[in-house]
Amino acid sequence: MGGNMSKFTDWLLPAKKQTEDEQLDIVVNNQAEENFLPEIDQDSFHSLFPFSWEQYPTYVQSGENYMRVIAVADYPKRVYGNWLSELKRKKGAINIVQTIDSASNTSMVSYYKKTIQNKQAELENTYDPVKKKELANYIDSANMQLDKYLDNSTTFVYQHMLVYLRANSLTELDNLTDNVKNTLIKLQMKPLIPVKATFQAFWSAMPLNENLLEDYTYKESNTEVASSMFPFDDAEILDLKPRSDIEGVNKDTNSLIAIDMLDRNKTLNQNMVVIGSSGVGKTTYMTQKILRYAVQDYQIYIIDPENEYTKTVELLGGSVLHLTSNAPQKINPLQIFSEEILSSDEAVHNLNILVKDKIQRLKAFFEVLKSDISQVEKAILDDVVKQAYINSGILKYERLSEISNDQFPTLSDVYEQIEKLAKTDPDKYERIKDFQFILGSYTHGSNTLFNGHTNVDLKASVVSFDLKPLQAEKEVQAGAYLTIFQYLWDEITKDRKKRKKLFVDEFHFLTLNPSAATFFHQAYKRFRKYNAGAIAGTQQIQDVIEASTDSGQNIGEAIIGNSYTKVFFGLDGKGVDDVITKLRMTFSDKEKKLLERRRQGEALMIYGSQRAFMSVELTEEELRLIDPDAYMERYNRATAEQPNYQARVILPKSEIDMLTSFDKGEASDEN
């Protein structure tokens, strides 16, 4: 049986060049096999070889597998790093087989010299301008190869490439073949299907280091060009899933940049920082993200100092709170909204502890009102504010949910409590009266933004705080920033299951005060715990660089350090240098040049240790909503009516089944 089995397995071996005697021997052997095969115990045989083999002119069938090998006969004249990335990411059972053989340097030099001489002679006798251009390119390419060899930068090699395809049916195999061939042609490669050499092609694609088609697949090359064939994807940021964020298009590879922010194994936190000078596309990028998160049912909060997002929020059916010095909307700085505190990993139900934590946070707010506030004033205010809470009667309750908005003390109560010191403790009053004068402008003056009980409604899925009317009052704007952020922090911490995004544009306003910067930094670090992420943007990189926390830590460095994803749009030369020297970021020479060019819609994406230069591209609908003028120019249609996008989508049944079976609930709770 062993000898017969050996003869049978010879069928599976590639046919090499054979003499007539050898070919005759195969015929004899085949006849012998035809005689003994019926005698074989089929069950035992199939237990050892559980497959069948059918060879056809252009494919092989083995059991339920249909296989085909595409040979590459020619390559593009110019290549770049990871130029095969599009093929490598294509769906389907696709294996790329690449081999490199050494070549004689002497022979190759002689080959290129003869090529140059022949092409130059042909060029002199050619009058067709197209043909002359092609010949000139051949000559330039050959000269370049010789120059690199003479400079000792490369050596010569022969490179081979085969593409092995497998499918479950012949129809699927043909479709996959057409798809791969189109991609190869797009990449300026010449694909060939070996006809009546199927087995040789199949054998060459196996990991046996024996290429039986080398005479048909070899290509003269050098080590520099050959290295570009290998799959080094350092410039790729592509984690494409149904829940992934599509950030833009990779400028180097023309592939998508996609990040799964909910994958905690890959994305350490959902925080993102977006930095760029005016007019380079930062706002457009952040608006695009708002639109995309809105359709994914995120709870979205926006701190908007320039009133740039109001239109977008209104289009989404959200709420816009226009805050002015005397706006009817109030957020009480003294109200406690959440039982979560920064220093604890669990909710705190003790009202005394919650009040103490709130008083510590209020000190940052008081610093905004009076920038030169002393430690003595803070100590006195500690007692004053605590007494205001006691007087309000909230400490008698056990849970925060039992207290209504109008039961909390306000700034007016703090003002009155300070006024009482004039009679009860004149020395303390003398030390704090300057602060009382400033506080009076917010309680009895024209600026009443911070005085009153909270009456804003955050039930909408998209809520924006418009702070533009406060631009002329920097102290008020900074105080509003801090108050709103503390309020939103409390709102975010109430629910750990709901997915939330906080957009903080021009976040440098939050860094103007060390205590405010400290709170912002501490909260920023802990967003991940509450299934939330903050997207902080700024064009005032200088202000961020110069700001610091209470401990002296650079706030820009701290925020960037706690953002797993960073997006740098164009910066001027000084801005790039400042980021490098003061924020301890590193940019390559190429990245520096690209950033300094400041092209609109182009940015450097840094995701963990991965980096890619990307182009931010709006979809048709995003362009319609964000930039109506550009939409009309591109599509020559009015923006009032939304096109019927659904009618344009044609999906096969397999894709429909995949989409309908995707459980959003499971996906959101997965991590």
XYZ file of C-alpha atoms in Angstrom:
671
model
C 0.000 0.000 0.000
C 2.885 2.368 0.820
C 4.278 2.146 -2.702
C 0.884 2.608 -4.296
C 0.159 5.575 -2.027
C 3.434 7.138 -3.079
C 2.452 6.761 -6.694
C -0.896 8.361 -5.995
C 0.566 11.382 -4.237
C 2.719 11.949 -7.308
C -0.444 13.328 -8.837
C -0.238 16.253 -6.434
C 3.342 17.152 -7.291
C 4.200 19.718 -9.968
C 5.220 18.486 -13.339
C 8.828 19.416 -14.072
C 10.644 19.146 -17.381
C 10.681 15.457 -18.276
C 12.300 13.265 -20.832
C 10.244 11.083 -23.131
C 11.198 8.014 -21.048
C 9.978 9.761 -17.871
C 6.715 10.774 -19.555
C 6.206 7.178 -20.702
C 6.823 5.986 -17.160
C 4.075 8.322 -15.908
C 1.647 6.826 -18.427
C 2.513 3.346 -17.204
C 2.159 4.427 -13.607
C -1.217 5.980 -14.365
C -2.382 2.732 -15.884
C -1.198 0.857 -12.811
C -3.005 3.311 -10.567
C -6.203 2.918 -12.526
C -5.919 -0.812 -11.842
C -5.351 -0.656 -8.080
C -7.423 2.356 -7.072
C -10.725 0.455 -7.065
C -9.139 -1.983 -4.616
C -8.364 0.719 -2.075
C -10.394 0.975 1.126
C -12.039 4.310 0.253
C -13.072 5.149 3.819
C -9.546 4.690 5.116
C -8.116 6.635 2.224
C -10.418 9.589 2.667
C -9.619 9.717 6.342
C -6.022 10.424 5.291
C -6.832 12.610 2.250
C -10.229 14.205 2.987
C -10.348 16.237 -0.230
C -10.727 15.986 -3.911
C -8.723 17.712 -6.609
C -10.123 18.995 -9.892
C -7.836 20.969 -12.160
C -9.261 23.311 -14.790
C -7.526 25.674 -17.235
C -7.836 28.766 -15.003
C -8.720 27.482 -11.528
C -8.543 24.537 -9.150
C -11.393 22.964 -7.189
C -10.565 21.108 -3.998
C -13.654 19.961 -2.147
C -15.759 23.078 -1.594
C -12.854 25.440 -2.241
C -12.313 27.196 -5.567
C -8.819 28.585 -6.057
C -7.080 30.771 -8.626
C -3.666 32.365 -8.844
C -3.013 35.699 -10.551
C 0.544 36.361 -11.703
C 1.847 39.940 -11.838
C 3.873 40.551 -14.982
C 4.622 44.256 -14.664
C 4.804 46.943 -11.993
C 4.351 50.721 -11.841
C 7.306 52.839 -12.862
C 7.134 54.867 -9.661
C 6.072 53.561 -6.253
C 5.741 54.960 -2.734
C 5.711 53.511 0.751
C 3.093 50.808 1.285
C 1.659 51.314 -2.203
C -0.020 47.887 -2.034
C -2.114 48.867 0.992
C -5.379 49.018 -0.995
C -4.932 45.423 -2.142
C -3.884 44.223 1.308
C -7.042 45.576 2.937
C -9.435 44.196 0.358
C -12.111 41.819 1.671
C -11.952 38.156 0.740
C -9.557 35.214 0.987
C -6.581 36.913 -0.670
C -2.962 35.916 -0.107
C -0.148 37.947 -1.613
C 2.995 35.958 -2.356
C 6.128 38.006 -2.906
C 9.627 36.679 -3.480
C 12.898 38.433 -4.148
C 15.901 36.835 -5.843
C 19.359 38.304 -5.995
C 20.614 39.520 -9.336
C 24.093 39.901 -10.736
C 25.067 43.536 -10.381
C 27.400 43.286 -13.373
C 24.687 41.826 -15.559
C 22.146 44.405 -14.431
C 24.515 47.313 -15.076
C 25.140 45.918 -18.541
C 21.362 45.490 -19.042
C 20.589 49.108 -18.108
C 23.466 50.442 -20.245
C 22.154 48.566 -23.264
C 18.610 49.727 -22.493
C 19.735 53.361 -22.408
C 21.678 53.011 -25.662
C 18.822 51.245 -27.490
C 16.165 53.662 -26.250
C 18.293 56.699 -27.142
C 18.805 55.328 -30.640
C 15.084 54.682 -30.951
C 14.334 58.158 -29.628
C 16.442 59.793 -32.338
C 14.386 58.061 -35.025
C 10.972 58.716 -33.471
C 8.777 61.694 -34.345
C 5.578 60.710 -32.487
C 5.457 63.050 -29.424
C 3.718 60.425 -27.244
C 6.244 57.742 -28.168
C 9.105 60.175 -27.579
C 7.737 60.906 -24.111
C 7.529 57.194 -23.277
C 11.093 56.566 -24.474
C 12.367 59.535 -22.469
C 10.735 58.094 -19.337
C 12.407 54.716 -19.956
C 15.790 56.404 -20.296
C 15.267 58.499 -17.124
C 14.221 55.415 -15.169
C 17.252 53.404 -16.296
C 19.612 56.287 -15.492
C 18.050 56.624 -12.044
C 18.621 52.919 -11.369
C 22.269 53.232 -12.404
C 22.780 56.364 -10.306
C 21.431 54.673 -7.188
C 23.642 51.653 -7.735
C 26.745 53.784 -8.301
C 25.955 55.749 -5.109
C 25.922 52.421 -3.218
C 22.386 53.133 -2.017
C 20.856 50.029 -3.597
C 21.671 46.688 -5.166
C 19.801 44.894 -7.933
C 17.205 42.146 -7.410
C 14.496 40.255 -9.265
C 11.086 40.523 -7.672
C 8.099 38.202 -8.212
C 4.509 38.522 -7.110
C 1.536 36.128 -7.161
C -1.955 36.694 -5.753
C -3.688 33.552 -4.437
C -7.507 33.707 -4.334
C -9.984 31.345 -2.694
C -13.803 31.317 -2.660
C -16.705 28.975 -1.879
C -18.088 28.915 -5.420
C -16.923 29.560 -8.946
C -19.148 32.639 -9.181
C -17.636 34.100 -6.005
C -14.164 33.299 -7.303
C -14.834 35.047 -10.618
C -16.203 38.115 -8.819
C -13.214 38.215 -6.477
C -10.869 37.808 -9.450
C -12.425 40.755 -11.297
C -12.259 42.873 -8.136
C -8.600 42.106 -7.506
C -7.632 42.547 -11.180
C -9.291 45.975 -11.248
C -7.353 46.979 -8.148
C -4.084 45.739 -9.641
C -4.721 47.664 -12.857
C -5.569 50.748 -10.786
C -2.212 50.340 -9.057
C -0.559 50.280 -12.534
C 0.248 46.570 -12.392
C -0.274 44.003 -15.130
C -2.202 40.925 -13.891
C -2.142 37.634 -15.807
C -4.022 34.394 -15.176
C -1.797 31.417 -16.126
C -3.956 29.396 -18.539
C -3.248 25.672 -18.624
C -0.515 26.224 -16.031
C -2.893 26.160 -13.113
C -1.036 23.648 -11.050
C 2.315 25.356 -11.548
C 0.740 28.624 -10.416
C -0.885 26.930 -7.403
C 2.364 25.273 -6.404
C 4.303 28.534 -6.755
C 1.860 30.270 -4.414
C 2.424 27.696 -1.667
C 5.009 28.415 1.091
C 7.496 26.010 -0.472
C 9.974 28.532 -1.901
C 9.678 27.017 -5.367
C 8.475 29.383 -8.079
C 7.672 27.437 -11.256
C 6.555 30.615 -13.020
C 9.619 32.729 -12.365
C 10.348 33.135 -16.089
C 6.990 34.870 -16.478
C 6.811 36.919 -13.278
C 10.280 38.357 -12.780
C 10.908 42.078 -12.821
C 14.242 43.869 -12.626
C 14.317 46.129 -9.587
C 16.488 47.417 -6.785
C 16.286 46.909 -3.036
C 14.793 50.367 -2.420
C 11.827 49.773 -4.737
C 11.394 46.171 -3.610
C 11.137 47.237 0.049
C 8.066 49.334 -0.777
C 6.136 46.133 -1.554
C 6.108 44.972 2.042
C 3.171 45.716 4.358
C 4.613 48.274 6.717
C 1.446 50.120 7.725
C 2.877 52.678 10.136
C 1.045 55.403 8.261
C -2.304 53.640 8.512
C -4.949 54.358 11.147
C -7.728 52.047 10.078
C -9.978 50.179 12.490
C -13.128 49.919 10.400
C -16.174 48.734 12.353
C -19.875 49.700 12.255
C -19.337 51.940 15.282
C -15.992 53.456 14.203
C -15.492 57.192 13.695
C -14.456 58.060 10.132
C -12.007 60.913 10.628
C -10.848 61.574 7.078
C -8.824 60.225 4.161
C -5.155 59.260 4.486
C -3.164 61.574 2.224
C -0.350 59.040 1.727
C -2.346 55.870 1.050
C -5.748 57.273 0.009
C -7.427 54.952 2.502
C -9.879 55.917 5.244
C -8.769 56.926 8.713
C -11.139 55.177 11.108
C -10.999 54.894 14.911
C -13.139 52.841 17.263
C -13.348 55.162 20.265
C -15.334 52.567 22.242
C -12.660 49.874 22.017
C -10.923 50.326 25.365
C -8.199 47.873 24.444
C -7.055 50.138 21.596
C -8.342 53.575 22.579
C -7.184 54.422 26.112
C -9.607 57.357 26.341
C -12.133 59.091 24.106
C -10.620 62.535 24.613
C -9.399 64.470 21.607
C -7.599 67.765 21.205
C -7.930 69.763 17.966
C -5.408 72.545 17.349
C -5.110 74.810 14.336
C -4.820 78.424 13.319
C -7.780 80.381 11.958
C -9.224 79.349 8.600
C -7.607 75.902 8.251
C -10.695 73.784 8.891
C -10.780 73.186 12.657
C -14.375 74.365 13.065
C -15.555 72.441 9.999
C -13.967 69.280 11.397
C -15.601 69.717 14.803
C -18.979 70.498 13.198
C -18.677 67.322 11.137
C -18.074 65.315 14.314
C -21.137 66.881 15.972
C -23.314 65.827 13.030
C -21.963 62.276 13.048
C -22.280 61.794 16.794
C -25.824 63.172 16.678
C -27.000 60.486 14.242
C -25.390 57.858 16.503
C -27.613 58.981 19.400
C -24.888 60.479 21.559
C -25.731 63.059 24.191
C -23.846 66.125 22.974
C -22.885 69.249 24.915
C -21.144 72.205 23.262
C -19.396 75.192 24.817
C -19.425 77.694 21.951
C -17.603 81.026 22.527
C -17.963 82.243 18.918
C -21.564 81.191 18.153
C -20.255 78.922 15.370
C -22.411 75.897 16.087
C -25.866 77.419 16.686
C -27.141 76.765 13.172
C -25.968 73.161 13.277
C -27.586 72.559 16.676
C -30.882 74.048 15.498
C -30.811 71.863 12.368
C -30.445 68.840 14.662
C -33.403 69.969 16.768
C -31.212 70.775 19.756
C -31.290 73.598 22.298
C -29.122 76.715 22.169
C -28.699 78.760 25.346
C -27.616 82.309 24.465
C -25.896 83.557 27.607
C -25.593 87.296 28.232
C -24.827 89.376 31.307
C -28.528 89.595 32.120
C -29.821 86.488 30.346
C -32.942 84.857 31.794
C -31.190 81.464 31.658
C -29.323 80.806 34.890
C -26.903 78.177 36.109
C -26.461 78.527 39.868
C -22.718 78.150 40.670
C -23.652 76.977 44.197
C -25.995 74.172 43.152
C -24.795 70.568 43.467
C -25.955 68.539 40.488
C -24.231 65.184 40.939
C -23.210 62.855 43.763
C -19.985 62.079 41.906
C -16.886 63.979 43.024
C -13.464 64.123 41.439
C -11.639 62.509 44.335
C -13.904 59.465 44.559
C -14.544 56.478 42.337
C -17.998 55.926 43.778
C -21.047 58.107 44.268
C -21.154 59.990 47.584
C -24.494 60.224 49.385
C -23.267 62.281 52.340
C -24.464 65.889 51.835
C -21.757 67.300 54.105
C -19.036 65.766 51.903
C -20.749 66.975 48.723
C -20.971 70.521 50.123
C -17.271 70.521 51.090
C -16.334 69.341 47.571
C -18.522 72.050 46.027
C -16.926 74.761 48.181
C -13.487 73.701 46.967
C -14.706 73.984 43.377
C -16.253 77.391 44.092
C -12.837 78.751 45.040
C -11.821 78.421 41.370
C -14.926 80.401 40.418
C -14.105 83.088 42.981
C -10.576 83.307 41.566
C -12.092 84.107 38.182
C -14.168 86.920 39.710
C -11.140 88.330 41.586
C -7.858 87.270 40.016
C -5.698 88.481 42.949
C -7.788 86.826 45.665
C -5.658 86.001 48.709
C -5.448 82.846 50.784
C -7.003 84.735 53.697
C -9.987 85.730 51.566
C -10.409 82.111 50.445
C -10.352 80.911 54.053
C -12.997 83.435 55.079
C -15.144 82.562 52.047
C -14.911 78.906 53.016
C -16.794 79.644 56.240
C -19.133 82.147 54.600
C -20.261 79.789 51.844
C -20.626 76.872 54.269
C -22.909 79.012 56.434
C -24.971 79.894 53.332
C -25.515 76.173 52.722
C -26.487 75.623 56.352
C -28.945 78.522 56.229
C -30.556 77.105 53.063
C -31.582 73.970 54.978
C -30.371 71.445 52.389
C -28.114 69.607 54.850
C -31.136 68.026 56.521
C -31.765 65.893 53.412
C -30.152 62.491 52.845
C -30.116 62.400 49.046
C -29.491 65.043 46.425
C -32.562 63.961 44.481
C -34.759 65.193 47.353
C -33.645 68.815 46.882
C -35.201 71.138 44.301
C -33.271 73.798 42.358
C -34.722 76.749 44.285
C -33.626 75.331 47.667
C -29.931 75.827 47.006
C -28.218 79.067 48.095
C -27.234 81.642 45.470
C -24.551 84.317 45.161
C -26.984 86.760 46.771
C -26.992 84.574 49.893
C -23.174 84.616 49.918
C -23.211 88.412 49.538
C -25.625 88.787 52.463
C -23.580 86.427 54.591
C -20.464 88.561 53.974
C -22.464 91.671 54.869
C -23.328 90.103 58.241
C -19.612 89.916 59.017
C -19.534 93.727 59.219
C -21.443 93.404 62.498
C -20.383 89.968 63.787
C -16.678 90.030 62.874
C -15.447 93.434 61.571
C -11.854 92.206 61.222
C -12.858 89.437 58.807
C -15.156 91.826 56.973
C -12.327 94.309 56.496
C -10.205 91.587 54.883
C -12.953 90.466 52.498
C -14.819 93.669 51.683
C -12.965 94.161 48.375
C -14.278 90.798 47.206
C -17.764 91.824 48.351
C -17.630 94.917 46.134
C -16.782 92.738 43.114
C -19.420 90.181 44.043
C -21.975 92.972 44.327
C -21.667 93.698 40.594
C -22.904 90.136 39.956
C -25.719 90.241 42.492
C -26.994 93.803 42.482
C -25.416 95.260 39.351
C -26.088 94.810 35.632
C -24.320 91.455 35.459
C -26.706 88.878 36.882
C -25.634 85.857 34.812
C -24.442 83.876 37.822
C -27.050 85.001 40.345
C -30.227 82.991 40.607
C -31.545 79.463 40.711
C -30.808 77.090 37.841
C -33.552 77.168 35.205
C -31.890 75.727 32.083
C -33.260 72.613 30.420
C -30.782 70.009 29.175
C -33.292 67.412 28.033
C -32.419 67.897 24.332
C -29.930 65.428 22.858
C -27.793 68.333 21.582
C -27.273 71.359 23.822
C -25.090 74.352 23.041
C -24.030 77.270 25.234
C -23.480 80.406 23.149
C -20.990 82.684 24.931
C -20.314 85.173 22.130
C -22.275 88.025 23.788
C -19.771 87.852 26.666
C -16.688 88.412 24.476
C -16.281 91.994 25.616
C -16.268 90.885 29.267
C -13.344 88.490 29.592
C -13.781 87.873 33.335
C -17.463 87.115 32.851
C -16.715 84.858 29.885
C -14.080 82.961 31.838
C -16.473 82.588 34.761
C -19.224 81.396 32.434
C -16.842 78.859 30.917
C -15.984 77.448 34.310
C -19.549 77.469 35.646
C -20.913 75.742 32.547
C -18.114 73.204 32.516
C -18.629 72.335 36.182
C -22.354 72.065 35.539
C -21.829 69.797 32.541
C -19.316 67.709 34.472
C -22.033 67.023 37.018
C -24.521 66.223 34.261
C -22.110 63.839 32.545
C -21.365 61.967 35.766
C -25.032 61.274 36.515
C -25.304 58.460 33.970
C -22.437 56.077 33.177
C -24.318 54.147 30.476
C -25.373 56.929 28.091
C -22.677 57.766 25.534
C -21.717 61.432 25.822
C -19.501 63.926 24.015
C -18.474 67.347 25.270
C -17.187 69.843 22.698
C -15.168 72.651 24.259
C -14.111 75.120 21.589
C -11.434 77.676 22.372
C -10.689 75.866 25.608
C -7.869 78.303 26.360
C -10.524 80.423 28.140
C -10.710 77.648 30.727
C -6.987 77.897 31.291
C -6.819 81.576 32.150
C -7.030 80.806 35.866
C -4.815 78.165 37.564
C -7.653 76.775 39.721
C -10.007 76.623 36.746
C -7.283 74.957 34.691
C -6.735 72.409 37.469
C -10.408 71.456 37.614
C -10.627 71.217 33.830
C -7.566 68.970 33.777
C -8.821 66.716 36.591
C -12.233 66.294 34.987
C -10.690 65.788 31.555
C -8.677 62.837 32.886
C -11.765 61.098 34.278
C -14.216 61.356 31.378
C -13.442 57.792 30.283
C -14.876 56.454 33.532
C -18.289 57.859 32.623
C -18.422 56.596 29.020
C -17.729 60.117 27.824
C -15.183 61.947 25.783
C -14.191 65.577 25.457
C -13.159 67.213 22.199
C -11.173 70.323 23.098
C -10.290 72.775 20.345
C -8.262 75.969 20.228
C -6.569 78.290 17.792
C -4.824 80.260 20.525
C -2.002 77.822 21.052
C 0.121 80.507 22.711
C -2.430 81.008 25.506
C -2.617 77.271 26.118
C 1.154 76.968 26.241
C 1.529 79.741 28.801
C -1.265 78.540 31.143
C -0.594 76.250 34.100
C -2.411 74.364 36.860
C -2.170 75.005 40.615
C 0.781 72.636 40.764
C 2.599 74.511 37.999
C 1.992 71.861 35.327
C 1.613 73.239 31.815
C -2.098 72.920 31.025
C -1.518 72.538 27.293
C 0.874 69.662 27.895
C -1.551 68.150 30.436
C -4.589 68.302 28.139
C -2.675 67.002 25.131
C -1.122 64.277 27.281
C -4.585 63.108 28.389
C -5.947 63.073 24.834
C -5.266 59.748 23.163
C -6.186 61.322 19.831
C -4.657 64.578 18.641
C -5.446 66.512 15.481
C -3.133 69.299 14.333
C -4.363 71.500 11.526
C -2.095 74.112 9.975
C 0.124 76.190 12.250
C 2.576 78.955 11.503
C 6.271 78.321 11.998
C 6.319 79.765 15.518
C 3.266 77.718 16.482
C 4.961 74.512 15.355
C 8.147 75.399 17.231
C 6.183 76.233 20.396
C 4.329 72.918 20.265
C 7.647 71.082 19.897
C 9.587 72.928 22.601
C 6.914 73.725 25.184
C 4.392 70.909 24.747
C 7.088 68.294 24.140
C 5.591 67.079 20.895
C 7.773 65.701 18.127
C 7.211 66.269 14.420
C 9.224 64.942 11.501
C 10.578 67.383 8.928
C 7.818 66.268 6.540
C 5.120 66.835 9.169
C 6.495 70.280 10.036
C 6.423 71.324 6.389
C 2.884 70.051 5.919
C 1.648 71.856 9.037
C 3.365 75.099 8.083
C 1.716 75.000 4.628
C -1.633 75.481 6.433
C -3.800 73.998 3.714
C -7.483 74.088 4.505
C -8.952 70.732 5.464
C -5.598 68.985 5.945
C -4.359 67.866 9.339
C -1.929 65.586 11.131
C -3.795 62.837 13.004
C -1.991 61.286 15.982
C -3.738 58.251 17.457
C -1.648 56.845 20.286
C 1.684 56.069 18.633
C 0.210 56.017 15.105
C 0.413 59.090 12.868
C -1.080 59.937 9.498
C -1.587 63.063 7.447
C -5.247 63.286 6.524
C -7.692 65.239 4.444
C -11.046 66.063 6.033
C -13.746 65.474 3.437
C -17.419 66.312 3.973
C -20.143 64.035 2.679
C -22.778 65.538 0.396
C -25.244 65.941 3.247
C -22.625 67.398 5.596
C -21.632 69.920 2.945
C -25.308 70.828 2.439
C -25.719 71.557 6.141
C -22.338 73.118 6.930
C -21.518 75.122 3.794
C -24.597 75.778 1.586
C -22.681 78.001 -0.856
C -20.059 75.329 -1.523
C -22.840 72.743 -1.857
C -24.656 74.779 -4.524
C -21.399 75.329 -6.392
C -20.481 71.637 -6.396
C -23.893 70.034 -6.981
C -25.736 72.914 -8.701
C -28.852 72.455 -6.612
C -30.584 74.355 -3.793
C -29.942 73.346 -0.211
C -33.444 73.706 1.143
C -34.547 70.216 0.203
C -32.660 67.137 1.344
C -31.876 64.711 -1.506
C -33.300 61.189 -1.317
C -30.099 59.421 -0.319
C -31.901 56.197 0.484
C -32.899 55.736 -3.144
C -29.220 55.787 -4.127
C -28.231 52.913 -1.830
C -28.278 49.454 -3.361
C -27.146 46.691 -1.033
C -26.921 42.967 -1.694
C -28.893 40.675 0.570
C -25.753 39.580 2.478
C -24.961 43.155 3.487
C -28.575 43.852 4.441
C -28.563 40.771 6.678
C -25.328 41.886 8.292
C -26.638 45.382 9.003
C -29.997 44.255 10.332
C -28.407 41.678 12.619
C -26.064 44.222 14.185
C -27.215 44.863 17.762
C -26.515 48.463 18.710
C -27.233 47.816 22.338
C -24.702 45.044 22.545
C -22.149 47.144 20.697
C -22.491 50.065 23.087
C -22.255 47.862 26.178
C -19.458 45.742 24.838
C -16.801 47.702 26.563
